[in-house]
Amino acid sequence: AQSVTQLGSHVSVSEGALVLLRCNYSSSVPPYLFWYVQYPNQGLQLLLKYTSAATLVKGINGFEAEFKKSETSFHLTKPSAHMSDAAEYFCAVSESSNTGKLIFGQGTTLQVKP
Amino acid sequence: DVKVTQSSRYLVKRTGEKVFLECVQDMDHENMFWYRQDPGLGLRLIYFSYDVKMKEKGDIPEGYSVSREKKERFSLILESASTNQTSMYLCASKVGGAKNIQYFGAGTRLSVL
């Protein structure tokens, strides 16, 4: 069965600092991986996705993630945090079926300090 | 632009009431999903539907049912609301295929008193 683990339920960084949100997955088949962001009182919005093309994936708002098969990881990074990045971030893996149900990690809340 | 609309942002209901949460998508997507979101637990799948009148249980279907009479609309029903169903409910839709994106509504925050 596929699963996702996000290390750290809360991450705090200073404005301008590097953002690193960790995600490890378990999958017996090549995975499709997603990062979503949820701003307060809103639904989830796609940041980026990995679908077996380039291993370094660029997303919106300056975020990127690198797929590392040897480490079964898909960590999300941003070189310089902005106050507006404060939100909850979810990593997800898609089931390898036509429906493509998502299996989510537990989420990481990013706090950005001035 | 993709749109998934949930009928209510906030709902307050009493224990034992029958509750309907409505979700409409305008993208002709085959697949629709209902999740609940609780702090520290992430998103958990309640039910999903892969076609009109077709449904499958997700990870936590107990206490819920769903209806999909038209392709664009997917309803979540709480037959007899209980306080432990107080939560944020998120609807999503997508086309078929594992690599395609799921699009989410803004969510309904339900409080059961």
PDB file of C-alpha atoms in Angstrom:
ATOM      1  CA  ALA A   1       0.000   0.000   0.000  1.00  0.00           C
ATOM      2  CA  GLN A   2       1.139   3.516  -0.695  1.00  0.00           C
ATOM      3  CA  SER A   3       1.712   6.013   2.090  1.00  0.00           C
ATOM      4  CA  VAL A   4       3.156   9.451   2.727  1.00  0.00           C
ATOM      5  CA  THR A   5       4.999  10.771   5.758  1.00  0.00           C
ATOM      6  CA  GLN A   6       5.643  14.434   6.369  1.00  0.00           C
ATOM      7  CA  LEU A   7       8.339  15.030   8.940  1.00  0.00           C
ATOM      8  CA  GLY A   8       7.494  17.883  11.250  1.00  0.00           C
ATOM      9  CA  SER A   9       3.950  19.051  11.821  1.00  0.00           C
ATOM     10  CA  HIS A  10       5.167  22.624  12.389  1.00  0.00           C
ATOM     11  CA  VAL A  11       8.091  24.421  10.779  1.00  0.00           C
ATOM     12  CA  SER A  12       9.090  27.966  11.651  1.00  0.00           C
ATOM     13  CA  VAL A  13      11.463  30.087   9.566  1.00  0.00           C
ATOM     14  CA  SER A  14      12.436  33.730   9.426  1.00  0.00           C
ATOM     15  CA  GLU A  15      11.435  35.856   6.478  1.00  0.00           C
ATOM     16  CA  GLY A  16      14.113  35.489   3.800  1.00  0.00           C
ATOM     17  CA  ALA A  17      15.334  32.122   5.091  1.00  0.00           C
ATOM     18  CA  LEU A  18      15.302  28.830   3.246  1.00  0.00           C
ATOM     19  CA  VAL A  19      12.106  26.810   3.464  1.00  0.00           C
ATOM     20  CA  LEU A  20      12.458  23.023   3.579  1.00  0.00           C
ATOM     21  CA  LEU A  21       9.401  20.825   4.087  1.00  0.00           C
ATOM     22  CA  ARG A  22      10.062  17.115   4.137  1.00  0.00           C
ATOM     23  CA  CYS A  23       8.027  14.376   2.498  1.00  0.00           C
ATOM     24  CA  ASN A  24       8.809  10.671   2.213  1.00  0.00           C
ATOM     25  CA  TYR A  25       6.627   8.229   0.363  1.00  0.00           C
ATOM     26  CA  SER A  26       6.166   4.504   0.142  1.00  0.00           C
ATOM     27  CA  SER A  27       5.129   3.006  -3.164  1.00  0.00           C
ATOM     28  CA  SER A  28       5.729  -0.269  -4.944  1.00  0.00           C
ATOM     29  CA  VAL A  29       5.266   1.356  -8.333  1.00  0.00           C
ATOM     30  CA  PRO A  30       6.663   4.588  -9.790  1.00  0.00           C
ATOM     31  CA  PRO A  31       4.702   7.241  -7.953  1.00  0.00           C
ATOM     32  CA  TYR A  32       2.926  10.390  -8.966  1.00  0.00           C
ATOM     33  CA  LEU A  33       3.556  12.963  -6.245  1.00  0.00           C
ATOM     34  CA  PHE A  34       1.915  16.265  -5.430  1.00  0.00           C
ATOM     35  CA  TRP A  35       2.360  19.197  -3.095  1.00  0.00           C
ATOM     36  CA  TYR A  36      -0.677  21.237  -2.153  1.00  0.00           C
ATOM     37  CA  VAL A  37      -0.943  24.413  -0.093  1.00  0.00           C
ATOM     38  CA  GLN A  38      -3.868  25.488   2.062  1.00  0.00           C
ATOM     39  CA  TYR A  39      -4.172  29.091   3.184  1.00  0.00           C
ATOM     40  CA  PRO A  40      -6.369  29.795   6.221  1.00  0.00           C
ATOM     41  CA  ASN A  41     -10.042  29.090   5.639  1.00  0.00           C
ATOM     42  CA  GLN A  42      -9.493  28.003   2.054  1.00  0.00           C
ATOM     43  CA  GLY A  43      -9.386  24.788   0.081  1.00  0.00           C
ATOM     44  CA  LEU A  44      -6.237  23.132  -1.231  1.00  0.00           C
ATOM     45  CA  GLN A  45      -4.346  24.581  -4.165  1.00  0.00           C
ATOM     46  CA  LEU A  46      -1.784  22.696  -6.224  1.00  0.00           C
ATOM     47  CA  LEU A  47       1.813  23.892  -5.828  1.00  0.00           C
ATOM     48  CA  LEU A  48       3.492  21.339  -8.082  1.00  0.00           C
ATOM     49  CA  LYS A  49       3.434  17.738  -9.205  1.00  0.00           C
ATOM     50  CA  TYR A  50       5.893  15.024 -10.233  1.00  0.00           C
ATOM     51  CA  THR A  51       4.766  12.692 -12.999  1.00  0.00           C
ATOM     52  CA  SER A  52       8.006  10.913 -13.965  1.00  0.00           C
ATOM     53  CA  ALA A  53       9.447  13.578 -16.246  1.00  0.00           C
ATOM     54  CA  ALA A  54      12.166  15.834 -14.770  1.00  0.00           C
ATOM     55  CA  THR A  55      13.142  14.974 -11.193  1.00  0.00           C
ATOM     56  CA  LEU A  56      13.367  18.664 -10.234  1.00  0.00           C
ATOM     57  CA  VAL A  57       9.918  20.148 -10.439  1.00  0.00           C
ATOM     58  CA  LYS A  58       9.195  23.853 -10.317  1.00  0.00           C
ATOM     59  CA  GLY A  59       5.893  25.111  -9.013  1.00  0.00           C
ATOM     60  CA  ILE A  60       4.088  28.314  -8.271  1.00  0.00           C
ATOM     61  CA  ASN A  61       5.245  31.069  -5.918  1.00  0.00           C
ATOM     62  CA  GLY A  62       8.933  30.103  -6.217  1.00  0.00           C
ATOM     63  CA  PHE A  63       8.585  26.610  -4.747  1.00  0.00           C
ATOM     64  CA  GLU A  64      10.289  23.563  -6.135  1.00  0.00           C
ATOM     65  CA  ALA A  65      10.665  19.913  -5.187  1.00  0.00           C
ATOM     66  CA  GLU A  66      13.134  17.200  -6.082  1.00  0.00           C
ATOM     67  CA  PHE A  67      12.139  13.589  -6.582  1.00  0.00           C
ATOM     68  CA  LYS A  68      14.804  11.252  -5.176  1.00  0.00           C
ATOM     69  CA  LYS A  69      13.967   7.639  -5.813  1.00  0.00           C
ATOM     70  CA  SER A  70      16.898   6.287  -3.777  1.00  0.00           C
ATOM     71  CA  GLU A  71      15.675   8.190  -0.720  1.00  0.00           C
ATOM     72  CA  THR A  72      11.937   7.831  -1.507  1.00  0.00           C
ATOM     73  CA  SER A  73      11.675  11.547  -0.872  1.00  0.00           C
ATOM     74  CA  PHE A  74       9.977  14.544  -2.461  1.00  0.00           C
ATOM     75  CA  HIS A  75      10.997  17.482  -0.285  1.00  0.00           C
ATOM     76  CA  LEU A  76       9.612  20.961  -0.959  1.00  0.00           C
ATOM     77  CA  THR A  77      11.945  23.963  -0.917  1.00  0.00           C
ATOM     78  CA  LYS A  78      11.922  27.687  -1.455  1.00  0.00           C
ATOM     79  CA  PRO A  79      15.135  29.728  -1.296  1.00  0.00           C
ATOM     80  CA  SER A  80      13.670  32.725   0.504  1.00  0.00           C
ATOM     81  CA  ALA A  81      10.536  32.656   2.645  1.00  0.00           C
ATOM     82  CA  HIS A  82       7.945  35.384   2.393  1.00  0.00           C
ATOM     83  CA  MET A  83       5.325  36.244   4.983  1.00  0.00           C
ATOM     84  CA  SER A  84       2.639  35.218   2.506  1.00  0.00           C
ATOM     85  CA  ASP A  85       4.009  31.644   2.483  1.00  0.00           C
ATOM     86  CA  ALA A  86       2.551  31.005   5.934  1.00  0.00           C
ATOM     87  CA  ALA A  87       0.077  28.180   5.356  1.00  0.00           C
ATOM     88  CA  GLU A  88      -0.398  24.445   5.703  1.00  0.00           C
ATOM     89  CA  TYR A  89       1.344  22.238   3.168  1.00  0.00           C
ATOM     90  CA  PHE A  90       0.325  18.724   2.172  1.00  0.00           C
ATOM     91  CA  CYS A  91       2.301  16.116   0.298  1.00  0.00           C
ATOM     92  CA  ALA A  92       0.309  13.422  -1.501  1.00  0.00           C
ATOM     93  CA  VAL A  93       0.886  10.330  -3.613  1.00  0.00           C
ATOM     94  CA  SER A  94      -1.599   9.197  -6.218  1.00  0.00           C
ATOM     95  CA  GLU A  95      -2.874   5.638  -6.279  1.00  0.00           C
ATOM     96  CA  SER A  96      -1.928   3.875  -9.471  1.00  0.00           C
ATOM     97  CA  SER A  97      -5.499   3.412 -10.629  1.00  0.00           C
ATOM     98  CA  ASN A  98      -7.674   5.194 -13.150  1.00  0.00           C
ATOM     99  CA  THR A  99      -9.403   7.052 -10.351  1.00  0.00           C
ATOM    100  CA  GLY A 100      -6.059   8.210  -8.998  1.00  0.00           C
ATOM    101  CA  LYS A 101      -7.144   8.687  -5.408  1.00  0.00           C
ATOM    102  CA  LEU A 102      -4.711  10.791  -3.398  1.00  0.00           C
ATOM    103  CA  ILE A 103      -3.114   9.589  -0.197  1.00  0.00           C
ATOM    104  CA  PHE A 104      -2.135  12.582   1.896  1.00  0.00           C
ATOM    105  CA  GLY A 105       0.486  13.176   4.509  1.00  0.00           C
ATOM    106  CA  GLN A 106      -0.585  14.722   7.780  1.00  0.00           C
ATOM    107  CA  GLY A 107       0.407  18.207   6.744  1.00  0.00           C
ATOM    108  CA  THR A 108       3.045  20.703   7.824  1.00  0.00           C
ATOM    109  CA  THR A 109       2.161  24.155   9.077  1.00  0.00           C
ATOM    110  CA  LEU A 110       4.710  26.738   7.983  1.00  0.00           C
ATOM    111  CA  GLN A 111       5.139  29.794  10.165  1.00  0.00           C
ATOM    112  CA  VAL A 112       7.150  32.724   8.807  1.00  0.00           C
ATOM    113  CA  LYS A 113       8.534  35.150  11.356  1.00  0.00           C
ATOM    114  CA  PRO A 114       9.330  38.766  10.475  1.00  0.00           C
TER     115      PRO A 114
ATOM    116  CA  ASP B   1     -10.895  28.340 -15.014  1.00  0.00           C
ATOM    117  CA  VAL B   2     -11.558  25.251 -12.932  1.00  0.00           C
ATOM    118  CA  LYS B   3     -14.255  25.622 -10.338  1.00  0.00           C
ATOM    119  CA  VAL B   4     -15.429  23.386  -7.496  1.00  0.00           C
ATOM    120  CA  THR B   5     -18.162  25.025  -5.466  1.00  0.00           C
ATOM    121  CA  GLN B   6     -19.324  23.909  -2.036  1.00  0.00           C
ATOM    122  CA  SER B   7     -22.718  25.261  -1.131  1.00  0.00           C
ATOM    123  CA  SER B   8     -21.880  26.452   2.383  1.00  0.00           C
ATOM    124  CA  ARG B   9     -18.697  27.761   4.012  1.00  0.00           C
ATOM    125  CA  TYR B  10     -20.038  27.375   7.550  1.00  0.00           C
ATOM    126  CA  LEU B  11     -22.822  25.230   8.956  1.00  0.00           C
ATOM    127  CA  VAL B  12     -24.101  24.740  12.481  1.00  0.00           C
ATOM    128  CA  LYS B  13     -26.351  21.760  13.114  1.00  0.00           C
ATOM    129  CA  ARG B  14     -27.769  19.924  16.086  1.00  0.00           C
ATOM    130  CA  THR B  15     -27.080  16.337  17.098  1.00  0.00           C
ATOM    131  CA  GLY B  16     -29.396  13.947  15.292  1.00  0.00           C
ATOM    132  CA  GLU B  17     -30.165  16.245  12.379  1.00  0.00           C
ATOM    133  CA  LYS B  18     -29.818  15.030   8.795  1.00  0.00           C
ATOM    134  CA  VAL B  19     -27.205  17.174   7.058  1.00  0.00           C
ATOM    135  CA  PHE B  20     -26.563  17.651   3.350  1.00  0.00           C
ATOM    136  CA  LEU B  21     -23.290  19.044   2.027  1.00  0.00           C
ATOM    137  CA  GLU B  22     -23.409  19.899  -1.657  1.00  0.00           C
ATOM    138  CA  CYS B  23     -20.572  20.118  -4.154  1.00  0.00           C
ATOM    139  CA  VAL B  24     -20.732  21.175  -7.805  1.00  0.00           C
ATOM    140  CA  GLN B  25     -17.960  21.150 -10.399  1.00  0.00           C
ATOM    141  CA  ASP B  26     -18.070  22.775 -13.817  1.00  0.00           C
ATOM    142  CA  MET B  27     -15.293  20.835 -15.539  1.00  0.00           C
ATOM    143  CA  ASP B  28     -17.102  17.652 -16.626  1.00  0.00           C
ATOM    144  CA  HIS B  29     -14.837  15.579 -14.364  1.00  0.00           C
ATOM    145  CA  GLU B  30     -15.632  11.900 -13.928  1.00  0.00           C
ATOM    146  CA  ASN B  31     -14.250  11.591 -10.420  1.00  0.00           C
ATOM    147  CA  MET B  32     -15.423  13.397  -7.315  1.00  0.00           C
ATOM    148  CA  PHE B  33     -14.304  13.049  -3.702  1.00  0.00           C
ATOM    149  CA  TRP B  34     -15.331  13.971  -0.190  1.00  0.00           C
ATOM    150  CA  TYR B  35     -12.693  14.401   2.538  1.00  0.00           C
ATOM    151  CA  ARG B  36     -12.759  15.478   6.107  1.00  0.00           C
ATOM    152  CA  GLN B  37      -9.869  17.442   7.567  1.00  0.00           C
ATOM    153  CA  ASP B  38      -8.973  17.400  11.241  1.00  0.00           C
ATOM    154  CA  PRO B  39      -5.912  18.905  12.946  1.00  0.00           C
ATOM    155  CA  GLY B  40      -3.002  16.493  13.000  1.00  0.00           C
ATOM    156  CA  LEU B  41      -4.805  13.927  10.849  1.00  0.00           C
ATOM    157  CA  GLY B  42      -4.492  15.498   7.424  1.00  0.00           C
ATOM    158  CA  LEU B  43      -7.188  14.750   4.869  1.00  0.00           C
ATOM    159  CA  ARG B  44      -9.088  11.501   5.129  1.00  0.00           C
ATOM    160  CA  LEU B  45     -11.211  10.192   2.292  1.00  0.00           C
ATOM    161  CA  ILE B  46     -14.851   9.551   3.153  1.00  0.00           C
ATOM    162  CA  TYR B  47     -16.338   8.535  -0.207  1.00  0.00           C
ATOM    163  CA  PHE B  48     -15.602   8.986  -3.853  1.00  0.00           C
ATOM    164  CA  SER B  49     -17.493   8.577  -7.105  1.00  0.00           C
ATOM    165  CA  TYR B  50     -16.081   7.657 -10.498  1.00  0.00           C
ATOM    166  CA  ASP B  51     -19.281   8.087 -12.490  1.00  0.00           C
ATOM    167  CA  VAL B  52     -22.914   9.073 -12.137  1.00  0.00           C
ATOM    168  CA  LYS B  53     -24.667   6.865  -9.574  1.00  0.00           C
ATOM    169  CA  MET B  54     -21.372   5.073  -8.856  1.00  0.00           C
ATOM    170  CA  LYS B  55     -19.690   5.382  -5.483  1.00  0.00           C
ATOM    171  CA  GLU B  56     -17.059   3.711  -3.391  1.00  0.00           C
ATOM    172  CA  LYS B  57     -16.213   3.902   0.272  1.00  0.00           C
ATOM    173  CA  GLY B  58     -13.052   5.642   1.299  1.00  0.00           C
ATOM    174  CA  ASP B  59     -11.168   5.242   4.541  1.00  0.00           C
ATOM    175  CA  ILE B  60     -13.791   6.584   6.956  1.00  0.00           C
ATOM    176  CA  PRO B  61     -17.298   6.058   5.504  1.00  0.00           C
ATOM    177  CA  GLU B  62     -19.079   5.239   8.767  1.00  0.00           C
ATOM    178  CA  GLY B  63     -21.872   7.673   9.529  1.00  0.00           C
ATOM    179  CA  TYR B  64     -21.897   9.110   6.007  1.00  0.00           C
ATOM    180  CA  SER B  65     -23.547   8.424   2.686  1.00  0.00           C
ATOM    181  CA  VAL B  66     -23.293  10.079  -0.723  1.00  0.00           C
ATOM    182  CA  SER B  67     -25.371  10.741  -3.780  1.00  0.00           C
ATOM    183  CA  ARG B  68     -24.385  11.451  -7.353  1.00  0.00           C
ATOM    184  CA  GLU B  69     -27.419  11.790  -9.573  1.00  0.00           C
ATOM    185  CA  LYS B  70     -25.759  14.159 -12.048  1.00  0.00           C
ATOM    186  CA  LYS B  71     -22.179  14.262 -13.214  1.00  0.00           C
ATOM    187  CA  GLU B  72     -21.512  17.749 -11.891  1.00  0.00           C
ATOM    188  CA  ARG B  73     -22.972  17.293  -8.402  1.00  0.00           C
ATOM    189  CA  PHE B  74     -21.789  15.151  -5.496  1.00  0.00           C
ATOM    190  CA  SER B  75     -23.596  15.305  -2.174  1.00  0.00           C
ATOM    191  CA  LEU B  76     -22.401  14.156   1.225  1.00  0.00           C
ATOM    192  CA  ILE B  77     -25.104  13.149   3.685  1.00  0.00           C
ATOM    193  CA  LEU B  78     -24.820  12.822   7.422  1.00  0.00           C
ATOM    194  CA  GLU B  79     -27.837  10.670   8.260  1.00  0.00           C
ATOM    195  CA  SER B  80     -27.851  11.592  11.947  1.00  0.00           C
ATOM    196  CA  ALA B  81     -25.225  14.149  12.806  1.00  0.00           C
ATOM    197  CA  SER B  82     -23.075  13.586  15.869  1.00  0.00           C
ATOM    198  CA  THR B  83     -20.628  15.852  17.664  1.00  0.00           C
ATOM    199  CA  ASN B  84     -17.660  13.793  16.462  1.00  0.00           C
ATOM    200  CA  GLN B  85     -18.555  14.800  12.911  1.00  0.00           C
ATOM    201  CA  THR B  86     -17.647  18.394  13.666  1.00  0.00           C
ATOM    202  CA  SER B  87     -14.929  19.014  11.115  1.00  0.00           C
ATOM    203  CA  MET B  88     -13.861  20.721   7.902  1.00  0.00           C
ATOM    204  CA  TYR B  89     -15.244  18.960   4.829  1.00  0.00           C
ATOM    205  CA  LEU B  90     -13.537  19.312   1.473  1.00  0.00           C
ATOM    206  CA  CYS B  91     -14.873  18.304  -1.920  1.00  0.00           C
ATOM    207  CA  ALA B  92     -12.620  17.660  -4.918  1.00  0.00           C
ATOM    208  CA  SER B  93     -12.896  16.570  -8.526  1.00  0.00           C
ATOM    209  CA  LYS B  94     -10.568  15.350 -11.262  1.00  0.00           C
ATOM    210  CA  VAL B  95     -10.448  13.679 -14.634  1.00  0.00           C
ATOM    211  CA  GLY B  96      -9.497  10.002 -14.712  1.00  0.00           C
ATOM    212  CA  GLY B  97      -5.852   8.969 -14.575  1.00  0.00           C
ATOM    213  CA  ALA B  98      -3.395   8.775 -11.706  1.00  0.00           C
ATOM    214  CA  LYS B  99      -1.252  11.729 -12.774  1.00  0.00           C
ATOM    215  CA  ASN B 100      -4.056  14.245 -13.130  1.00  0.00           C
ATOM    216  CA  ILE B 101      -4.665  17.026 -10.677  1.00  0.00           C
ATOM    217  CA  GLN B 102      -7.385  17.016  -8.070  1.00  0.00           C
ATOM    218  CA  TYR B 103      -9.167  20.372  -7.738  1.00  0.00           C
ATOM    219  CA  PHE B 104     -10.617  21.366  -4.401  1.00  0.00           C
ATOM    220  CA  GLY B 105     -13.507  23.450  -3.210  1.00  0.00           C
ATOM    221  CA  ALA B 106     -13.111  26.053  -0.459  1.00  0.00           C
ATOM    222  CA  GLY B 107     -14.443  23.713   2.219  1.00  0.00           C
ATOM    223  CA  THR B 108     -17.401  23.603   4.583  1.00  0.00           C
ATOM    224  CA  ARG B 109     -16.737  23.987   8.275  1.00  0.00           C
ATOM    225  CA  LEU B 110     -19.437  22.002  10.054  1.00  0.00           C
ATOM    226  CA  SER B 111     -20.158  22.316  13.748  1.00  0.00           C
ATOM    227  CA  VAL B 112     -22.508  19.795  15.344  1.00  0.00           C
ATOM    228  CA  LEU B 113     -23.810  20.908  18.725  1.00  0.00           C
TER     229      LEU B 113
END
